[in-house]
Tab-separated table of C-alpha atoms in Angstrom:
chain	number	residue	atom	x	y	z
R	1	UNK	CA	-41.491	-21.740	-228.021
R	2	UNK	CA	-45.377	-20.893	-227.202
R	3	UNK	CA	-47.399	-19.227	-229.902
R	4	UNK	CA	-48.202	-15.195	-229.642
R	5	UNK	CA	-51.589	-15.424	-228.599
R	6	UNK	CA	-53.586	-12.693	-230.909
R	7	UNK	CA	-56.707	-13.212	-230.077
R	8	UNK	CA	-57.996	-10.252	-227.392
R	9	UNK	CA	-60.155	-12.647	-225.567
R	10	UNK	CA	-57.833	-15.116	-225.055
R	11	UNK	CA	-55.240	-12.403	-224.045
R	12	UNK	CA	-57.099	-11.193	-221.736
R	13	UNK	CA	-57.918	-14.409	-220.473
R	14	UNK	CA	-53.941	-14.865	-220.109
R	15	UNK	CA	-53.672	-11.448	-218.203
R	16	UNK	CA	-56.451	-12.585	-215.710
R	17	UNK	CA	-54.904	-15.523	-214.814
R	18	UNK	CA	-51.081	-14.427	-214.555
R	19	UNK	CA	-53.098	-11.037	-212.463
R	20	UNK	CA	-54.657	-14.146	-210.235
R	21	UNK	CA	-51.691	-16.378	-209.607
R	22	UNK	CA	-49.729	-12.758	-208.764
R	23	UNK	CA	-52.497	-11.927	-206.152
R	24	UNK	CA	-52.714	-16.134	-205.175
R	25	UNK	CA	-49.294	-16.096	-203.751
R	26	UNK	CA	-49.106	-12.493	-202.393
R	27	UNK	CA	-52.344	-12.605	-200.032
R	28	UNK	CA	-50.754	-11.239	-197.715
R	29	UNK	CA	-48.977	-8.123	-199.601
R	30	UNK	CA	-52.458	-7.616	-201.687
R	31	UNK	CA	-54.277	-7.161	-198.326
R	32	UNK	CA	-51.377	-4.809	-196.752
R	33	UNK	CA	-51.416	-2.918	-199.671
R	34	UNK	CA	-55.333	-2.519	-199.958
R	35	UNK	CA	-55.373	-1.710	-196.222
R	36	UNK	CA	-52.246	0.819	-196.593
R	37	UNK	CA	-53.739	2.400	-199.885
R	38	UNK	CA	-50.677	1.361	-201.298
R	39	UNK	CA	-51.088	-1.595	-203.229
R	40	UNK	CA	-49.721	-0.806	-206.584
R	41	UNK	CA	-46.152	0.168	-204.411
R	42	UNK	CA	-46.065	-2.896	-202.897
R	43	UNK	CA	-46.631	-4.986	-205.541
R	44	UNK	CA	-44.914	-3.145	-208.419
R	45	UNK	CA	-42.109	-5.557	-208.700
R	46	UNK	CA	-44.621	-8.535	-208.752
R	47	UNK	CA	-47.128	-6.677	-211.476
R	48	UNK	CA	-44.174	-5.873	-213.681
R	49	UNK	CA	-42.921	-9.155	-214.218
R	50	UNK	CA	-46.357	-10.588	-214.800
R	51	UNK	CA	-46.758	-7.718	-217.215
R	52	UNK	CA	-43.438	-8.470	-218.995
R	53	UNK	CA	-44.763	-12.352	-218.824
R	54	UNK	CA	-47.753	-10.922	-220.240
R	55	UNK	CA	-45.652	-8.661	-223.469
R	56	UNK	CA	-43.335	-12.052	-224.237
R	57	UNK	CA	-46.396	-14.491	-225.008
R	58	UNK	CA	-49.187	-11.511	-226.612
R	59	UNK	CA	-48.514	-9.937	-230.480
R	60	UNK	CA	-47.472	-6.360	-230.174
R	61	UNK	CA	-49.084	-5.841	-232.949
R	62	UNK	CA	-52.458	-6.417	-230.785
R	63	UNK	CA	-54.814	-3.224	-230.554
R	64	UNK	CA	-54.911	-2.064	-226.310
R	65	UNK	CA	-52.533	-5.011	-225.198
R	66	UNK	CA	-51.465	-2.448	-222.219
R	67	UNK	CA	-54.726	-1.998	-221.696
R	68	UNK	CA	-55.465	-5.556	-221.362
R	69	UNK	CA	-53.066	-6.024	-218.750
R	70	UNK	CA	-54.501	-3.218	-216.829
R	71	UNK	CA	-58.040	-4.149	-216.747
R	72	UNK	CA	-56.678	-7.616	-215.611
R	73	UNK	CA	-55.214	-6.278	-212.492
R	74	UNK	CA	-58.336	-3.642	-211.359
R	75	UNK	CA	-60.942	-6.923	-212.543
R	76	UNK	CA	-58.962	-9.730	-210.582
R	77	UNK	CA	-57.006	-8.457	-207.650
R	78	UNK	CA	-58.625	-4.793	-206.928
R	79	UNK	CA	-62.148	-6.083	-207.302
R	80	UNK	CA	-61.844	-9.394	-205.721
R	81	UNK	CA	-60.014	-7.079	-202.333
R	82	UNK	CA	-62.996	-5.377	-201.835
R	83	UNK	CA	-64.139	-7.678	-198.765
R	84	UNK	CA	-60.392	-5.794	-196.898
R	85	UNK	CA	-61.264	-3.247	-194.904
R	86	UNK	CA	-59.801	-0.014	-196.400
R	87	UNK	CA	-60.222	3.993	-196.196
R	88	UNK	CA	-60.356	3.469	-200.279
R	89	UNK	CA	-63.685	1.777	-200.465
C-alpha cells in the first residue's frame, strides 16, 4: 500500500498530475466542454474519480486538501484551455 502523502507540495503536485492525465485523455471532452461552457458537466464523472484517487493516497488530516484538488483542476486543465475558442474567455 502507497504512503499518505502529507506534505502540501507534494499533494498538490499529485493533484496536478492526476488533473493532467484526466485532461490528457479527454482532449476532446475538455475542448467541448470549454467551447459549450460546460466543462465541469461533462467531465464530472472523470474529475470525481481523480478526486477520490486524489482523497485515498493524501492524509485527511491535511489543512485545504479539497482545496488542493481544486486549484489543480482551474491551474492544469482550465488554464492550459485558454487557446479554445469560448464565449467564457
Amino acid at each position: 500500500m502507497a504512503r499518505m502523502v502529507e506534505n502540501p507540495d507534494l499533494a498538490f503536485r499529485l493533484a496536478r498530475a492526476i488533473v493532467s492525465d484526466i485532461a490528457l485523455y479527454n482532449q476532446d471532452k475538455v475542448s467541448e466542454g470549454i467551447k459549450s461552457d460546460s466543462i465541469f458537466e461533462l467531465m464530472n464523472e472523470e474529475l470525481e474519480e481523480g478526486r477520490e484517487h486524489f482523497f485515498t493516497r493524501v492524509s485527511p488530516e491535511m489543512k485545504n486538501r479539497d482545496q488542493l484538488y481544486e486549484r489543480a483542476i482551474v491551474d492544469v486543465m482550465i488554464k492550459q484551455a485558454g487557446k479554445i475558442e469560448s464565449q467564457i474567455w
